[in-house]
mmCIF file of C-alpha atoms in Angstrom:
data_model
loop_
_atom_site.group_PDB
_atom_site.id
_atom_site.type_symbol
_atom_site.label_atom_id
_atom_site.label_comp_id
_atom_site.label_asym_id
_atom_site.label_seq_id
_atom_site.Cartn_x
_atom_site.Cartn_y
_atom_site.Cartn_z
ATOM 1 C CA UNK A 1 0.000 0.000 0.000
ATOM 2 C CA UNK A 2 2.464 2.609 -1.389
ATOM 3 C CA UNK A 3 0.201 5.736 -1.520
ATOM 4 C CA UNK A 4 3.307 8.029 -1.387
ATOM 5 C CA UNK A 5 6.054 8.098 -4.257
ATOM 6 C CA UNK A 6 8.720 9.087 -2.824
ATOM 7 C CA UNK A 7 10.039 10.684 -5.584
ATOM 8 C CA UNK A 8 6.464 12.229 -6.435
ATOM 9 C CA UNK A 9 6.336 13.838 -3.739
ATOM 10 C CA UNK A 10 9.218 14.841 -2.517
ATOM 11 C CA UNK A 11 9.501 18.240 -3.776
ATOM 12 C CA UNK A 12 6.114 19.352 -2.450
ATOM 13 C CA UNK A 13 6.480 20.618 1.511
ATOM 14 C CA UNK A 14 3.417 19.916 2.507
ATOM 15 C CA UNK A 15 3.056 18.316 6.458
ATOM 16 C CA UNK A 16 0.547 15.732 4.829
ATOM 17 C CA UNK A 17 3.635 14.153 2.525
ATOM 18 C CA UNK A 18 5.648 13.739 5.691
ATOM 19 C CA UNK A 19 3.807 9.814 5.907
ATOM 20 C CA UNK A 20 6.016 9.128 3.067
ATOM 21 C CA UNK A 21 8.687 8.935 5.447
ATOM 22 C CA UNK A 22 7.340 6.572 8.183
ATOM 23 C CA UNK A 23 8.906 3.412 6.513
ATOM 24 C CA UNK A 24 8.322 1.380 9.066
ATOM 25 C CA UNK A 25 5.076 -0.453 8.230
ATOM 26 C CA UNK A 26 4.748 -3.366 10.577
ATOM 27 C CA UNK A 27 4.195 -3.850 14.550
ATOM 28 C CA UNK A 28 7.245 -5.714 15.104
ATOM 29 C CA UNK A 29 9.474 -3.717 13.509
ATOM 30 C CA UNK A 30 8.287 -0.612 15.479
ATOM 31 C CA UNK A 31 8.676 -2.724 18.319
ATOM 32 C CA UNK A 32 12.283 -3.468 17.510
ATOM 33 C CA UNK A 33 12.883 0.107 16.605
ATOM 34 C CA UNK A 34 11.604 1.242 19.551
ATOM 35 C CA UNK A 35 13.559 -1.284 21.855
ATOM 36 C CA UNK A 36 17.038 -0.792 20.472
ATOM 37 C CA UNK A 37 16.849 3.011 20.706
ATOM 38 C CA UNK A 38 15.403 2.529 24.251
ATOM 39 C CA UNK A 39 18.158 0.103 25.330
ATOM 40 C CA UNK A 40 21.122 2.353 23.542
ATOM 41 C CA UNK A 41 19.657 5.595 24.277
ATOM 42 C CA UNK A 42 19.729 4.603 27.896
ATOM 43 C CA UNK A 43 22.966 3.075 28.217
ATOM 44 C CA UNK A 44 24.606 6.221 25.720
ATOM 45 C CA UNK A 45 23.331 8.753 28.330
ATOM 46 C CA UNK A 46 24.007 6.990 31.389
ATOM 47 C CA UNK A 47 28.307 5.970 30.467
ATOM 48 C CA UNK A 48 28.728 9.591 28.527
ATOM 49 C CA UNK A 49 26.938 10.796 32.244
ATOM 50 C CA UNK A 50 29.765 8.940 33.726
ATOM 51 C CA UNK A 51 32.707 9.815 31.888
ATOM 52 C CA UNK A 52 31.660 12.865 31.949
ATOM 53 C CA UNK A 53 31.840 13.006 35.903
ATOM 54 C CA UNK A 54 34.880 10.962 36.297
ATOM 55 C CA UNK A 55 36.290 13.780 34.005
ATOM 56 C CA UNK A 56 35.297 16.573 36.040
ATOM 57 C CA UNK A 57 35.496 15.039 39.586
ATOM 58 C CA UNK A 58 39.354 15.039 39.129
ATOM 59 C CA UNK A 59 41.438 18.117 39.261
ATOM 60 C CA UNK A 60 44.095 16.195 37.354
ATOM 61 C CA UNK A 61 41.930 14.921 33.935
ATOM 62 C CA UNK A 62 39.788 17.846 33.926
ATOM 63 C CA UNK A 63 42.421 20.557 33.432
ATOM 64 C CA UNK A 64 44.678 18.365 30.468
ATOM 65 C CA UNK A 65 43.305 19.133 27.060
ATOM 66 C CA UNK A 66 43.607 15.786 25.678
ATOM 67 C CA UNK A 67 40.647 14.845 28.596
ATOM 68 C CA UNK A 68 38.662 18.020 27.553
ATOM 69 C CA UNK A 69 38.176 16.695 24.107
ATOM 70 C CA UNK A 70 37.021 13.557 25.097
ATOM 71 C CA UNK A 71 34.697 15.097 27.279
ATOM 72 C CA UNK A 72 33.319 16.905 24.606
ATOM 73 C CA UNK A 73 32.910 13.885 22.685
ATOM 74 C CA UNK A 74 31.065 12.470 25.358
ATOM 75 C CA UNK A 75 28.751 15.652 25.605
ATOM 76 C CA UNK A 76 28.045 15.253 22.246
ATOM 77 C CA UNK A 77 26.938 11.982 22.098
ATOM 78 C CA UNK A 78 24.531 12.285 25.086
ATOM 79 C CA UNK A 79 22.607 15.105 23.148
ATOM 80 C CA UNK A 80 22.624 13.022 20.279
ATOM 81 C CA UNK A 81 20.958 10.010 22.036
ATOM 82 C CA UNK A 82 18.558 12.545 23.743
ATOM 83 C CA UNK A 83 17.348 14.331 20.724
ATOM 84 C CA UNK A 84 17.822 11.270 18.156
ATOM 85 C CA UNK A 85 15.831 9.041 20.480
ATOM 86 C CA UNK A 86 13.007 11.563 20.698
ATOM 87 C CA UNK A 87 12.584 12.663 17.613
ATOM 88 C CA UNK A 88 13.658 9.528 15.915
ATOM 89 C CA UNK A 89 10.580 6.940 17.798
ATOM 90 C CA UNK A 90 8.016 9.563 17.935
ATOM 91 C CA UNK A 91 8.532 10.062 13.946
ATOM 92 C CA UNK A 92 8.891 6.582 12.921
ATOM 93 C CA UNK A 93 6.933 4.553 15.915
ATOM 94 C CA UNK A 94 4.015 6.775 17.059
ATOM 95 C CA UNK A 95 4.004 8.715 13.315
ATOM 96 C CA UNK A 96 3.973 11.976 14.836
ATOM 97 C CA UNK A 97 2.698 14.577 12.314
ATOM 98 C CA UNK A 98 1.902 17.400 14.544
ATOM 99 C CA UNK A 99 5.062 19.722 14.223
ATOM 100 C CA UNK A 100 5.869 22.042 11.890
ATOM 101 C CA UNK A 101 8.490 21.947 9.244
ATOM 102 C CA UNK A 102 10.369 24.174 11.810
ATOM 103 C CA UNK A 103 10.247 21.812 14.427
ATOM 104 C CA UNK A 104 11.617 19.026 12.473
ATOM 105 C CA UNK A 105 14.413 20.938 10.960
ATOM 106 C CA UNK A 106 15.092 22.016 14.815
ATOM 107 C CA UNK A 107 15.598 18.507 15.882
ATOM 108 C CA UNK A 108 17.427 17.139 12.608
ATOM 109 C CA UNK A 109 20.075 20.144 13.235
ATOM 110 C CA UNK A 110 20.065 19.250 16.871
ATOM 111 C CA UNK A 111 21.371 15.619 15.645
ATOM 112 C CA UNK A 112 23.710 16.696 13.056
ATOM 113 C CA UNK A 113 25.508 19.501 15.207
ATOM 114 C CA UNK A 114 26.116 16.821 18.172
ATOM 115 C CA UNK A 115 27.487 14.086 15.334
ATOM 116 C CA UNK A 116 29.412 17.011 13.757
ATOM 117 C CA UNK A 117 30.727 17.763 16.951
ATOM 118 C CA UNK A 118 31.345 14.423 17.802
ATOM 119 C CA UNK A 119 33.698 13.848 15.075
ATOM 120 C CA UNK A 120 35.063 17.501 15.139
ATOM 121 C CA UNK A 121 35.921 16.597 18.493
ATOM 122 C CA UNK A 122 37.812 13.602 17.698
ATOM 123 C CA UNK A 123 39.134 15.200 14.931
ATOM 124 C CA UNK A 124 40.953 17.927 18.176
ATOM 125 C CA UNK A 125 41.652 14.456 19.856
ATOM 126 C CA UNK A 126 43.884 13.031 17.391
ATOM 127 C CA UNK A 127 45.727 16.478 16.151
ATOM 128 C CA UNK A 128 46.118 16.822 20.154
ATOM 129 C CA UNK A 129 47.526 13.541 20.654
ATOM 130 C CA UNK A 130 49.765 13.970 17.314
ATOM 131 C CA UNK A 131 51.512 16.703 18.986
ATOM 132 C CA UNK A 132 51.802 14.978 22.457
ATOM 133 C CA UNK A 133 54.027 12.062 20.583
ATOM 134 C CA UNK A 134 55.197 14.046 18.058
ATOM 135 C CA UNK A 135 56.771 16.831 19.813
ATOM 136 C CA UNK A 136 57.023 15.504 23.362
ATOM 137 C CA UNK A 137 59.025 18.666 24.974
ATOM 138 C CA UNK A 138 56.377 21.571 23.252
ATOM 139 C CA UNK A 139 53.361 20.167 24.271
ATOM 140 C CA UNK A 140 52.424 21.983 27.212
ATOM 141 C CA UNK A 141 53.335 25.420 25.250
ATOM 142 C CA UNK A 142 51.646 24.502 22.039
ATOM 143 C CA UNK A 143 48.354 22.810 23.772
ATOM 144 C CA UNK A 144 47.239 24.518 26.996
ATOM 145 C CA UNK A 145 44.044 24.610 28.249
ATOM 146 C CA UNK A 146 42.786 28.145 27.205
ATOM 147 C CA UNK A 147 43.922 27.422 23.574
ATOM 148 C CA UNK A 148 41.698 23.393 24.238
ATOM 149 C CA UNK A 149 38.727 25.629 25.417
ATOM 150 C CA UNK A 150 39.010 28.150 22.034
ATOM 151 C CA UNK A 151 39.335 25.518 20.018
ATOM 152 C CA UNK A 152 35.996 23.220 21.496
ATOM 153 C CA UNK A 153 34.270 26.979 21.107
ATOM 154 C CA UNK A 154 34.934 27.209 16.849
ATOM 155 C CA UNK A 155 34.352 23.258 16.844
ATOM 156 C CA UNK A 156 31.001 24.063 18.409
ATOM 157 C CA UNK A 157 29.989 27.444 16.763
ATOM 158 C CA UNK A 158 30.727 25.878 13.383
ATOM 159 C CA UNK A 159 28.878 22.601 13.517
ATOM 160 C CA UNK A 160 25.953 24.693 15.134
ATOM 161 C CA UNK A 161 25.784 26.763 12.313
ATOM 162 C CA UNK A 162 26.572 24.268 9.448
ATOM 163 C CA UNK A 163 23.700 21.798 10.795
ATOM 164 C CA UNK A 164 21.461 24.917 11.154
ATOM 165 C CA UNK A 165 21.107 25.938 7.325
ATOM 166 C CA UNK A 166 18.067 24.526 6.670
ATOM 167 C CA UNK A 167 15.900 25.841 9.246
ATOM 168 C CA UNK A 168 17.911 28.998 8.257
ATOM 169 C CA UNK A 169 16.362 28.934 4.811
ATOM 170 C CA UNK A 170 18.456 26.322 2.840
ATOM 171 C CA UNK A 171 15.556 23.817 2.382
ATOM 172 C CA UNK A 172 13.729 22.564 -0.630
ATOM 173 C CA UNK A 173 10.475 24.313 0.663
ATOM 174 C CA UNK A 174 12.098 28.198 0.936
ATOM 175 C CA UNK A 175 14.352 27.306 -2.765
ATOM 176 C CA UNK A 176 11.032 25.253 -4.362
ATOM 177 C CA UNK A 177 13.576 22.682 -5.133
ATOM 178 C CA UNK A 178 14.301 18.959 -5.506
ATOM 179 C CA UNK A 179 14.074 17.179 -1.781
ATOM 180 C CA UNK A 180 15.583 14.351 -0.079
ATOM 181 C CA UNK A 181 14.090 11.000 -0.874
ATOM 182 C CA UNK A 182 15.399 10.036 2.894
ATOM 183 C CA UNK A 183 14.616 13.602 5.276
ATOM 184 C CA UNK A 184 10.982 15.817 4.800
ATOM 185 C CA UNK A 185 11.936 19.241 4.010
ATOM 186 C CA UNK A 186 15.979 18.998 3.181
ATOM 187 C CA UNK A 187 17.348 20.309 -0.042
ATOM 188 C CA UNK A 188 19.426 17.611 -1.855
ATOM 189 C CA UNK A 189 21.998 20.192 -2.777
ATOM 190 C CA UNK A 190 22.238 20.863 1.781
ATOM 191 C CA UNK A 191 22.606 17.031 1.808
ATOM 192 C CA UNK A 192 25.374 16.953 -0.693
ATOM 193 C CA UNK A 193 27.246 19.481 1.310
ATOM 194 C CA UNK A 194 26.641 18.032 4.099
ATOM 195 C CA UNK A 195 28.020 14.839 3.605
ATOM 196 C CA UNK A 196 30.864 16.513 1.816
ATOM 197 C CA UNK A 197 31.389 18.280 5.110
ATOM 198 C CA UNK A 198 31.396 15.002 7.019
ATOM 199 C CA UNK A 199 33.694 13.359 4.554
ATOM 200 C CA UNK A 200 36.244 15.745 4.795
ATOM 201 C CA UNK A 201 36.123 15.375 8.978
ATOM 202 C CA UNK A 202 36.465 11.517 8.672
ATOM 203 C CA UNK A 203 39.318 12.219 6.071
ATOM 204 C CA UNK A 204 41.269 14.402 8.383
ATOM 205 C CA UNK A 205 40.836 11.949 11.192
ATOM 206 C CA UNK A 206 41.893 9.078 9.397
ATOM 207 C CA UNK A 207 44.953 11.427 8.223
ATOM 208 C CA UNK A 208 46.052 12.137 11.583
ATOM 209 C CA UNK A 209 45.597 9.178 12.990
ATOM 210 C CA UNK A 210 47.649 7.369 10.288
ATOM 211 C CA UNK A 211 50.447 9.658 11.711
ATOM 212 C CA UNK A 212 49.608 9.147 15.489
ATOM 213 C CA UNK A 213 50.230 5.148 14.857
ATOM 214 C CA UNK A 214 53.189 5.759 12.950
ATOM 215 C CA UNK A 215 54.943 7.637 15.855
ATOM 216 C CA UNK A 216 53.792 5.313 18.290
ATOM 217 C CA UNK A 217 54.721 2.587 16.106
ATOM 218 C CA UNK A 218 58.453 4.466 16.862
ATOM 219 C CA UNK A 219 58.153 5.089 20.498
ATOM 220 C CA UNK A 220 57.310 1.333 20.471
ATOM 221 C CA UNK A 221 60.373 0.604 18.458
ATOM 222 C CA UNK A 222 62.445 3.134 20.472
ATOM 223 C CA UNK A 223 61.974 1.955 23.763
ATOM 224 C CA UNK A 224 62.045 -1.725 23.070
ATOM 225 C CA UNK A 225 65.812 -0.615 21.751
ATOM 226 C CA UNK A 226 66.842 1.300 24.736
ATOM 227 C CA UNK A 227 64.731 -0.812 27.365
ATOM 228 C CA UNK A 228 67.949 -0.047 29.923
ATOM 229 C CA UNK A 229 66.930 4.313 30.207
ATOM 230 C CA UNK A 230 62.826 4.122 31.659
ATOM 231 C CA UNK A 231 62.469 6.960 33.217
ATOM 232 C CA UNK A 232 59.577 9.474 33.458
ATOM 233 C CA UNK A 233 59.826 10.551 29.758
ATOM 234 C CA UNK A 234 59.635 6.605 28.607
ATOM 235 C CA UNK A 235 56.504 6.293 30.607
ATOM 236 C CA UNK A 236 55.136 9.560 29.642
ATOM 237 C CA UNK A 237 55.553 8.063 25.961
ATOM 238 C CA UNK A 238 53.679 4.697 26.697
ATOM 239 C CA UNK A 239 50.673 6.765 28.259
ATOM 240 C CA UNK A 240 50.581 8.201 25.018
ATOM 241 C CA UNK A 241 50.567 5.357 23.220
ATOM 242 C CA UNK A 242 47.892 3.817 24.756
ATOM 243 C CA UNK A 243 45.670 7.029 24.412
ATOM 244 C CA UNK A 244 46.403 6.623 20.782
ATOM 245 C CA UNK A 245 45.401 3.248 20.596
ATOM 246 C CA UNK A 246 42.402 3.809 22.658
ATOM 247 C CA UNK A 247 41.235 6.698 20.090
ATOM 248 C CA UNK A 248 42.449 4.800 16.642
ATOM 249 C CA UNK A 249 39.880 1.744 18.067
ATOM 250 C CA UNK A 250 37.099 4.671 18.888
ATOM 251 C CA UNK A 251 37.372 6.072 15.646
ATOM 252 C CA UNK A 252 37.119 2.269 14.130
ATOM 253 C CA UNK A 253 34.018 1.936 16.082
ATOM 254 C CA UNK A 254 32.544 4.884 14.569
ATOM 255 C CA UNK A 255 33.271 4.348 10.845
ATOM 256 C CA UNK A 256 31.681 1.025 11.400
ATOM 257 C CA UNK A 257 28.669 2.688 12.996
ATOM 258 C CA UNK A 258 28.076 5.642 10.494
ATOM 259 C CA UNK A 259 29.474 4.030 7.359
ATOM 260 C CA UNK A 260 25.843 2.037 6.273
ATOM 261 C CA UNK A 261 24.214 5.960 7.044
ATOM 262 C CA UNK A 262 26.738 7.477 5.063
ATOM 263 C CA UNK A 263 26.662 5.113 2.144
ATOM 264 C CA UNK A 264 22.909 5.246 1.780
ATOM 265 C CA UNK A 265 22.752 9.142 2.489
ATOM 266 C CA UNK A 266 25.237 9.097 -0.954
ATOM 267 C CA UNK A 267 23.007 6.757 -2.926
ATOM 268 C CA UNK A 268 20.312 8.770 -2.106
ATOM 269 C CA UNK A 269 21.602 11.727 -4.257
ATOM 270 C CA UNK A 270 22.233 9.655 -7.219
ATOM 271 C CA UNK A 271 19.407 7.157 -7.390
ATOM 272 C CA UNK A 272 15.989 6.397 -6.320
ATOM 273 C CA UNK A 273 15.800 4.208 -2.897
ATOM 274 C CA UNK A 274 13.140 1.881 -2.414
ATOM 275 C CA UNK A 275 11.125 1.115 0.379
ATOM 276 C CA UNK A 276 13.481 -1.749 1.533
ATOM 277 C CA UNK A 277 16.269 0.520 0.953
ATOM 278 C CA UNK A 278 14.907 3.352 3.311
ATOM 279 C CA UNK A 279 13.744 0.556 5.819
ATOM 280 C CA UNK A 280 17.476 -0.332 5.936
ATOM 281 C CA UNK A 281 18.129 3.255 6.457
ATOM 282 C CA UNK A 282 16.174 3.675 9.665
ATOM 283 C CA UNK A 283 17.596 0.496 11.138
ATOM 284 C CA UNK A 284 21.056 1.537 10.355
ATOM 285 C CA UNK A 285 20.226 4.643 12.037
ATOM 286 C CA UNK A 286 20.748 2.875 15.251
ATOM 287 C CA UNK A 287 23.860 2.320 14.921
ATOM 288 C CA UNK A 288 24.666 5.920 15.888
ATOM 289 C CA UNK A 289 23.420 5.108 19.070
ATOM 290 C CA UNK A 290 25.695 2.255 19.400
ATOM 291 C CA UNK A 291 28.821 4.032 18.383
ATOM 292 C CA UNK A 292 28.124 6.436 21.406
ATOM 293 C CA UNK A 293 27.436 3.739 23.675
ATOM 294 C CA UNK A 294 30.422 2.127 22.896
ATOM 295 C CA UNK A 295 32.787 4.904 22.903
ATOM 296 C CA UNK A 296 32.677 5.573 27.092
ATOM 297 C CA UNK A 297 33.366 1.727 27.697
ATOM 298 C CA UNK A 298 35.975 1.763 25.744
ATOM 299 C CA UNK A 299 37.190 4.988 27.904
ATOM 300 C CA UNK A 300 36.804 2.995 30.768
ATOM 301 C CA UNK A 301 38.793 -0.356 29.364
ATOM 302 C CA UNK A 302 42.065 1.684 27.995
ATOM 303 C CA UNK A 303 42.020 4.677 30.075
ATOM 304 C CA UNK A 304 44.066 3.649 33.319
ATOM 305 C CA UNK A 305 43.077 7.619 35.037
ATOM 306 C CA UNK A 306 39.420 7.120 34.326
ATOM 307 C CA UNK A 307 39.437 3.791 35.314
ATOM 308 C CA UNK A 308 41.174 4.458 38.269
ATOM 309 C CA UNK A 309 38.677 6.540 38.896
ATOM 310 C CA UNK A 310 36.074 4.522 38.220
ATOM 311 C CA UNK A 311 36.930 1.835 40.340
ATOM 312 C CA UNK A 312 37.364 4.622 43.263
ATOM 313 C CA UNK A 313 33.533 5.457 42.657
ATOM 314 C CA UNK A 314 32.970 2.349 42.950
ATOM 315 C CA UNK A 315 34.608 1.287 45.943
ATOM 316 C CA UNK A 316 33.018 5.188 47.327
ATOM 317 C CA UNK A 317 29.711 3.532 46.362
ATOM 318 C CA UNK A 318 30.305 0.110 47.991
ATOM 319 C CA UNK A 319 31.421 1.746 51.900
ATOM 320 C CA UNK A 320 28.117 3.779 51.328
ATOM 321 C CA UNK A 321 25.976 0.976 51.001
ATOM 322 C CA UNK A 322 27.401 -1.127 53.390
ATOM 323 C CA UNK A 323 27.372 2.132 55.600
ATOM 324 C CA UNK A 324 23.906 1.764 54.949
ATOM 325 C CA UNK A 325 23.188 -1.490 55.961
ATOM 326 C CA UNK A 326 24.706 -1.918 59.030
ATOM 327 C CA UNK A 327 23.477 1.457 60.599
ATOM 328 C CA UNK A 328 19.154 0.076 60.979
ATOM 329 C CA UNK A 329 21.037 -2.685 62.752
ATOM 330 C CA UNK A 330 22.868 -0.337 64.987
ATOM 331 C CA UNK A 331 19.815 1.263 65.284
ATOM 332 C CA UNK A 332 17.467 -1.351 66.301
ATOM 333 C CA UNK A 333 20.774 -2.594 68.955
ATOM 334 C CA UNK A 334 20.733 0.707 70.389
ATOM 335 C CA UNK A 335 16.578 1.032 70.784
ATOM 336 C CA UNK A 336 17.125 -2.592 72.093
ATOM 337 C CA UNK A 337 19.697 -1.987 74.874
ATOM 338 C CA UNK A 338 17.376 0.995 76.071
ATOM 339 C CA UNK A 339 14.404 -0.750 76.496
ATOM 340 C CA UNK A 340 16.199 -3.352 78.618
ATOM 341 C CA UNK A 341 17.554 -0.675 80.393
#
């Protein structure tokens, strides 16, 4: 029962066509929908929550730089579960209709400006780490935290205003032109750039993370040579390694994650999707959720400060509860040995 043509309809702007979109045409696939954006969405917001305070509970992570990126990665990717989630099941689960175009351009920009920023922000993690290996002696002149906290500002202000275009005017109903067969209201020419935008963020990663393994690859080498001299500077260099590790596997988690999205957003542009192609889409959309649930456990796994940390708050937690326990039974010992008396 295919009363909408996608690529009828797809230049007109009316609410009405926005049923077109709801791909999802079957209980259980609602249902599965709505479960794995539940169960991600929940566990995204609750480890980014985390990291977020193990970050910022410690005097020592929360004032390095390479710390303040990740914790902007992991601010991103709770608004991103938050506003995906939302938006995302009330759309394609409970067909929501009752917004205006201006709504729904205000939540897709919410989603793109916290992936933007997500990558952006790994995109600062990597250049920082770069110059951490690569120039070992400058790095506390050439990254301090003021210059960490200017930089996270531009990252910000610029993905804010990239992802905000459309409801700016740059969508197909303001231009009258040719929409996306996969997003009501968004200009195919926006989407083009958009994913040009993103391409060029995952190229840069990838880029400077090819150079972050090499010079770890030559620490590696280096102090395997010269095991005899370990010394603050040698362990200084196998902290960094590890960090770069920890981010090359993050950033593998995330092309996995946003690669299906991608690939279909690019199809898209050329050629006409079908409905099993744009049910694919929305399923693949999940994955964004699990790249940012994935991303703080791997924090916690490679990270020896944060998970050092995290076993303190969890050792914090433990004497609470027990603290908890025992004092109704000092309690009721106490009421005890007065009524006797």
């Amino acid at each position: 029962m295919d009363i909408c043509k996608i690529h009828e309809n797809a230049s007109k702007c009316s609410v009405n066509t926005m049923e077109c979109f709801m791909v999802l045409s079957t209980q259980a696939q609602k249902i599965s929908i709505a479960m794995l954006c539940g169960l991600f969405g929940t566990l995204c917001i609750f480890e980014n929550s985390l990291v977020l305070y193990l970050i910022f509970s410690s005097p020592r992570t929360r004032r390095k730089p390479s710390y303040l990126f990740i914790s902007s990665l992991a601010l991103a990717d709770i608004l991103a579960s938050i506003i995906f989630v939302c938006s995302f099941v009330n759309f394609h689960v409970f067909n929501e209709t009752d917004f205006s175009k201006e709504t729904f351009l205000l939540q897709l920009g919410g989603v793109n400006t916290s992936f933007s920023a997500s990558l952006s922000s790994l995109l600062l993690t990597a250049l920082d780490r770069y110059i951490s290996i690569s120039r070992p002696s400058e790095y506390k002149l050439l990254m301090t935290g003021k210059r960490a906290w200017i930089a996270l500002g531009v990252v910000w202000v610029t993905c804010t205003t990239i992802a905000s275009l459309p409801l700016l005017g740059w969508n197909c109903c303001t231009l009258d032109s040719t929409c996306s067969e996969l997003f009501p209201f968004v200009d195919d020419n926006y989407l083009s750039s958009w994913i040009c935008f993103i391409m060029v963020l995952l190229g840069c990663i990838v880029y400077a993370y090819a150079h972050v393994l090499w010079r770890a690859h030559q620490h590696v080498a280096y102090m395997e040579k010269h095991q005899v001299q370990v010394g603050k500077q040698n362990t200084r260099m196998r902290m960094d390694v590890m960090l770069a590790k920890t981010l090359v596997m993050v950033l593998t988690v995330l092309v996995l994650c946003w690669s299906p999205v991608l690939v279909l957003m690019i199809y898209s542009i050329f050629a006409r999707l079908s409905n099993r192609l744009r049910k694919v889409f929305a399923f693949c959309s999940t994955l964004c959720l699990l790249n940012s649930m994935v991303n703080p456990i791997i924090y916690a796994l490679r990270s020896k400060e944060l998970y050092s940390s995290l076993r303190m708050v969890f050792s914090r937690f433990r004497r609470q509860l027990k603290a908890s326990e025992e004092s109704p039974e000092a309690e009721s010992t106490h009421k005890s040995s007065m009524i006797e008396t």
